[in-house]
PDB file of C-alpha atoms in Angstrom:
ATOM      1  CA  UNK B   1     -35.331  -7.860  11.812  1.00  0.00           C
ATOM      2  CA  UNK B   2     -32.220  -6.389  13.618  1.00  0.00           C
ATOM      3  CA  UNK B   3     -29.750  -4.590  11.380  1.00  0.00           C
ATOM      4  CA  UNK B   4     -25.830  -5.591  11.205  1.00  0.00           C
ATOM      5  CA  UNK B   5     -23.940  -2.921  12.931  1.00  0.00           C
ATOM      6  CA  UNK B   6     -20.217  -2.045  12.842  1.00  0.00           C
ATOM      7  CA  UNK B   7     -18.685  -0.229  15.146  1.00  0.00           C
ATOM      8  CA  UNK B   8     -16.185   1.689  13.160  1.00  0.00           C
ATOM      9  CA  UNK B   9     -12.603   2.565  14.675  1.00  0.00           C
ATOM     10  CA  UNK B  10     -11.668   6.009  15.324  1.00  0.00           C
ATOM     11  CA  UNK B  11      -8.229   5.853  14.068  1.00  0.00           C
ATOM     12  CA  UNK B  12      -7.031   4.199  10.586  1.00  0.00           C
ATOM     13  CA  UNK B  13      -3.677   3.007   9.874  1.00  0.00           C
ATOM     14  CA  UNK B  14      -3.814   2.628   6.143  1.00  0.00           C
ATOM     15  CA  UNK B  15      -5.218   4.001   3.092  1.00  0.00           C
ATOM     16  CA  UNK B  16      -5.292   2.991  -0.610  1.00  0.00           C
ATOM     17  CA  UNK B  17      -7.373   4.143  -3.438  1.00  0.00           C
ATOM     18  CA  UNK B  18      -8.754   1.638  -5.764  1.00  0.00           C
ATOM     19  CA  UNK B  19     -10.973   2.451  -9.192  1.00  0.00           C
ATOM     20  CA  UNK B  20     -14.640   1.450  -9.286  1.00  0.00           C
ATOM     21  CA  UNK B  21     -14.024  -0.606 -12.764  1.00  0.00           C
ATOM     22  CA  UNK B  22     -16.617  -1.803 -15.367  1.00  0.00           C
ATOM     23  CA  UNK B  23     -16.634  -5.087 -13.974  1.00  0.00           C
ATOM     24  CA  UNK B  24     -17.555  -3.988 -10.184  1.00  0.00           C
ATOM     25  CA  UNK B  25     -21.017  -2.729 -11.874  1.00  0.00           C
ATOM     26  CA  UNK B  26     -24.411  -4.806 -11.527  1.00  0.00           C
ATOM     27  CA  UNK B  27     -27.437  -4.557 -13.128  1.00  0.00           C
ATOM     28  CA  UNK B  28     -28.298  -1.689 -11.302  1.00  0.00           C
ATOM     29  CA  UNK B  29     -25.660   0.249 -12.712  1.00  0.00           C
ATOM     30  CA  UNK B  30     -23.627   1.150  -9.304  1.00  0.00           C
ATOM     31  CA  UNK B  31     -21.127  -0.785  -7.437  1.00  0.00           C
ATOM     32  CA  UNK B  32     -21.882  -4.691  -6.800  1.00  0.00           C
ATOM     33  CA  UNK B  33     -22.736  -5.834  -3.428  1.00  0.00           C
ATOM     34  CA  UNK B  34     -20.472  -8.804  -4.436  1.00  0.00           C
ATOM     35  CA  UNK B  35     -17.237  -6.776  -5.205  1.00  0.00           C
ATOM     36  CA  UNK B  36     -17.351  -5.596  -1.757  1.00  0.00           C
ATOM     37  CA  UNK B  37     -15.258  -8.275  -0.577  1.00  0.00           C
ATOM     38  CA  UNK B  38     -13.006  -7.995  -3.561  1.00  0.00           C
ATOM     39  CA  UNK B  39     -12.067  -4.653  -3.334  1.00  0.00           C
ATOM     40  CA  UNK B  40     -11.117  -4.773   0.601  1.00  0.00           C
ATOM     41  CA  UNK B  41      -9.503  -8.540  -0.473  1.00  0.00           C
ATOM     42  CA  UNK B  42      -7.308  -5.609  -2.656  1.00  0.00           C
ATOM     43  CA  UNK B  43      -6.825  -3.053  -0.504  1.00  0.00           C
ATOM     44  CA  UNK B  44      -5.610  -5.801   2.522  1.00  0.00           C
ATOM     45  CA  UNK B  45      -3.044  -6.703   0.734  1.00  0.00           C
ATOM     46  CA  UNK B  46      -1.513  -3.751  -0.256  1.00  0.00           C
ATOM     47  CA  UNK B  47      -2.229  -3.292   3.745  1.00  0.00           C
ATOM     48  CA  UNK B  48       0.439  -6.575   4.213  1.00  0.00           C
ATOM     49  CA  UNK B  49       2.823  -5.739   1.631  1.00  0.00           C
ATOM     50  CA  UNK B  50       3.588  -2.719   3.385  1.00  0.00           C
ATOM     51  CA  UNK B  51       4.446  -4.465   6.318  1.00  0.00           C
ATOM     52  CA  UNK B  52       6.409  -7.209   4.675  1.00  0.00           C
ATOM     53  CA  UNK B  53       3.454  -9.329   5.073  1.00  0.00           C
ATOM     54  CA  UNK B  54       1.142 -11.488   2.901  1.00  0.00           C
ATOM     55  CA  UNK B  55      -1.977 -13.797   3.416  1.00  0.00           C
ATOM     56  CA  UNK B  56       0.120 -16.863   3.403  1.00  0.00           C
ATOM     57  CA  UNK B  57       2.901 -15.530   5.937  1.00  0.00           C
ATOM     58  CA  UNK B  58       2.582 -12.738   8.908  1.00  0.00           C
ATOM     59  CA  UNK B  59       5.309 -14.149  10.927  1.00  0.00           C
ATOM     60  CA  UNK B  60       5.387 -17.046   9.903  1.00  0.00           C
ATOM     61  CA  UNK B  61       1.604 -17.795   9.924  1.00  0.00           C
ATOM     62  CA  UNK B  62      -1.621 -17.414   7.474  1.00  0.00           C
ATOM     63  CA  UNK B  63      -4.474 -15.767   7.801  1.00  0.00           C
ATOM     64  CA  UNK B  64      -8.138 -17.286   7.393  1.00  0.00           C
ATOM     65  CA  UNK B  65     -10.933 -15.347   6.786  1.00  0.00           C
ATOM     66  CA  UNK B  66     -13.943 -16.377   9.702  1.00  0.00           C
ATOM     67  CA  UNK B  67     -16.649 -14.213   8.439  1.00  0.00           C
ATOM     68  CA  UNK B  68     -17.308 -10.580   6.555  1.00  0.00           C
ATOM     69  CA  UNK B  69     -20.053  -8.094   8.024  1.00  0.00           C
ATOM     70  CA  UNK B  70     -21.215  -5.039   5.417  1.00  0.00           C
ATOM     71  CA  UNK B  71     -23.218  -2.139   5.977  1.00  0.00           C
ATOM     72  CA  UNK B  72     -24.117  -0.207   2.646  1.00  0.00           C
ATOM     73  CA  UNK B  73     -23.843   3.732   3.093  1.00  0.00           C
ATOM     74  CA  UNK B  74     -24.552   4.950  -0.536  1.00  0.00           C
ATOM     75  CA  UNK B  75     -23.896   3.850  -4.227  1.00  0.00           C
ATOM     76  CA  UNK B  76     -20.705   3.788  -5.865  1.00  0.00           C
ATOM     77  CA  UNK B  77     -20.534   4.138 -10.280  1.00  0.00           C
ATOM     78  CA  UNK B  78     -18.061   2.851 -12.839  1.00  0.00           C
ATOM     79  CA  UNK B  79     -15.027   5.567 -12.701  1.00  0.00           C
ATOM     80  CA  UNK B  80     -15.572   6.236  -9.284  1.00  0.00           C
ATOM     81  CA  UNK B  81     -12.355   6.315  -6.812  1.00  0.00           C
ATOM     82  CA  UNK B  82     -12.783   4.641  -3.953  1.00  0.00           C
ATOM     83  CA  UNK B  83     -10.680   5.420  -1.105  1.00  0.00           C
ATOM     84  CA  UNK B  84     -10.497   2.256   0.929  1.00  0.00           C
ATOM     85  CA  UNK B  85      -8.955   3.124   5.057  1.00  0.00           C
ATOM     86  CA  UNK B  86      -7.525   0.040   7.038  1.00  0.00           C
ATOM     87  CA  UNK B  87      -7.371  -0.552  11.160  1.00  0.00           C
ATOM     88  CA  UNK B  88      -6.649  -3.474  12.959  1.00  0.00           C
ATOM     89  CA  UNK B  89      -8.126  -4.164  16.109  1.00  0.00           C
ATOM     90  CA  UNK B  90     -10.279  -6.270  18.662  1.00  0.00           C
ATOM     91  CA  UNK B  91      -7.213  -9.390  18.739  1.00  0.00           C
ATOM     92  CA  UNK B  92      -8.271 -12.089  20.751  1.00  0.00           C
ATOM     93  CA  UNK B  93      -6.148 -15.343  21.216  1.00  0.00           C
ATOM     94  CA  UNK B  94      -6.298 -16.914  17.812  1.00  0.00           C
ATOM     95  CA  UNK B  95      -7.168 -13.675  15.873  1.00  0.00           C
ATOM     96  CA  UNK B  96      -8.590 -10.115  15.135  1.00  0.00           C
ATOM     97  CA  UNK B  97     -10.809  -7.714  13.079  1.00  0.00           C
ATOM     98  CA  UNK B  98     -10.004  -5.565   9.671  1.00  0.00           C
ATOM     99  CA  UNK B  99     -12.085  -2.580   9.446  1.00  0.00           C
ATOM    100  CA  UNK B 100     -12.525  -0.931   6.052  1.00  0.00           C
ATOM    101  CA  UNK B 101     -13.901   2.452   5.364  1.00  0.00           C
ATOM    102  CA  UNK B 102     -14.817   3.018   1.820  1.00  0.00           C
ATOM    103  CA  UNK B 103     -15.257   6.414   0.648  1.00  0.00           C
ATOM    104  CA  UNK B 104     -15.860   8.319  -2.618  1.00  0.00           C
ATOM    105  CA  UNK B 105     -12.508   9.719  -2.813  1.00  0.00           C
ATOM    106  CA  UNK B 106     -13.719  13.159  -4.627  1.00  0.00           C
ATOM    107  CA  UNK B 107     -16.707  13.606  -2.482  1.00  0.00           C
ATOM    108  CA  UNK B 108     -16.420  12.339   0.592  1.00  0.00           C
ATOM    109  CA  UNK B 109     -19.099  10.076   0.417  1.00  0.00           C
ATOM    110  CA  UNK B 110     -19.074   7.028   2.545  1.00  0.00           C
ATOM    111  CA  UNK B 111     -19.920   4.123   0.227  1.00  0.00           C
ATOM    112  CA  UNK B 112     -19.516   0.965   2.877  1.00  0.00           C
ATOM    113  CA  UNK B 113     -18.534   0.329   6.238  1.00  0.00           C
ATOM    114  CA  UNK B 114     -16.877  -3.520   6.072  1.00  0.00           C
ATOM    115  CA  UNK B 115     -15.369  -5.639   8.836  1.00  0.00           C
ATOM    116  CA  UNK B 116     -14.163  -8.674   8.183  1.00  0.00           C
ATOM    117  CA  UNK B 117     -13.065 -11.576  11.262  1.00  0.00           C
ATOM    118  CA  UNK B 118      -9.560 -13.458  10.671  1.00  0.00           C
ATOM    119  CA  UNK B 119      -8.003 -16.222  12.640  1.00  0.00           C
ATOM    120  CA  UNK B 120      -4.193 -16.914  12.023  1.00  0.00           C
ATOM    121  CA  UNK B 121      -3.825 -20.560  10.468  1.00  0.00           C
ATOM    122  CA  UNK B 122      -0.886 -23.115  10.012  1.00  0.00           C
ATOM    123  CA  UNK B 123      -1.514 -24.412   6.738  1.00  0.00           C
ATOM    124  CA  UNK B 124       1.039 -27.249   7.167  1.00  0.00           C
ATOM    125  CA  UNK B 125      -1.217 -28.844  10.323  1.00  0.00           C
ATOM    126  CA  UNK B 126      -3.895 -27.168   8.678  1.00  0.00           C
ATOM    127  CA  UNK B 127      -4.896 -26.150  12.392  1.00  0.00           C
ATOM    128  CA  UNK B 128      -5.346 -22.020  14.143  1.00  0.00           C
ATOM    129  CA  UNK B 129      -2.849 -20.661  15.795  1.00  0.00           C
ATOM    130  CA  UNK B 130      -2.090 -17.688  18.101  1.00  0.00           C
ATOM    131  CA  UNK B 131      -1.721 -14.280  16.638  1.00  0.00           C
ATOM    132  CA  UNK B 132       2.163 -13.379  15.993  1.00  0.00           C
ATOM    133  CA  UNK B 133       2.834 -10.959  19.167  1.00  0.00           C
ATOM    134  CA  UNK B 134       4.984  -9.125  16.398  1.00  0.00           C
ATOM    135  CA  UNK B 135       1.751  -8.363  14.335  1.00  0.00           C
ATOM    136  CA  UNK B 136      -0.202  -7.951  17.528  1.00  0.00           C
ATOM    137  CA  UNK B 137       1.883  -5.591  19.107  1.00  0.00           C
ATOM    138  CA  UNK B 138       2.660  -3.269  16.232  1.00  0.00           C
ATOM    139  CA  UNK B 139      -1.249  -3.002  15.537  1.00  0.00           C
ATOM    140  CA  UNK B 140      -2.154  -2.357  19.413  1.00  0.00           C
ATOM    141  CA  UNK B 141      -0.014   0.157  19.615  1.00  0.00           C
ATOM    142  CA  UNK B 142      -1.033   1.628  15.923  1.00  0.00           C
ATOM    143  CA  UNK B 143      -4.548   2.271  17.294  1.00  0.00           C
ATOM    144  CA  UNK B 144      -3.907   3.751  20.371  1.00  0.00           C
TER     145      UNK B 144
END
């Protein structure tokens, strides 16, 4: 079976930390595969309130998410901080990628590499759109 692979950005243009919390624990006893998602859901929009943005209005326009890729890198535990590292790249017509490094933010430790696929979405028509050059432009030139 071929293995998911993300190819992680060089440069990151926003960092938050975020606590590993009792509820983000499975039966296991470390960090849920499930919370994942949740935690970079977090951490993305602390990403567009920075920028004035939110889900429902970069420019104007939403966002949609088109589909979430994980790779696990090692086990996070109740108490934990995570520190969660943001770029924005590969834009295409209708939309682009959010990478997300999550790290152990005393160790080092890299606990998941995520990327998650976005298209930008009238919610009026309830049709895509183009990407806001605004947004696109401030990003392209972010990870150069």
């Amino acid at each position: 079976m071929a293995r998911i692979k993300i190819e992680m950005p060089d440069h990151f243009i926003f960092s938050t930390e975020l606590p590993i919390r009792i509820s983000d624990i499975n039966y296991g006893g470390h960090l849920s595969n499930d919370r994942i998602l949740s935690l970079v859901h977090e951490a993305r929009v602390q990403f567009l309130k920075g920028y004035q943005y939110s889900e429902l209005d970069v420019e104007g326009r939403g966002l949609i998410m088109t589909d979430s890729a994980t790779i696990y890198k090692a086990e996070g535990f109740h108490g934990d901080r995570l520190q969660v590292d943001i770029a924005v790249s590969d834009f295409n017509k209708y939309g682009c990628d959010f990478f997300y490094l999550l790290s152990n933010k005393d160790s080092a430790v890299e606990i998941a590499h995520v990327k998650t696929g976005f298209v930008f979405f009238d919610y009026d028509e309830r049709k895509v759109v183009r990407v806001p050059e605004g947004f696109k432009n401030r990003f392209v030139k972010q990870a150069e």
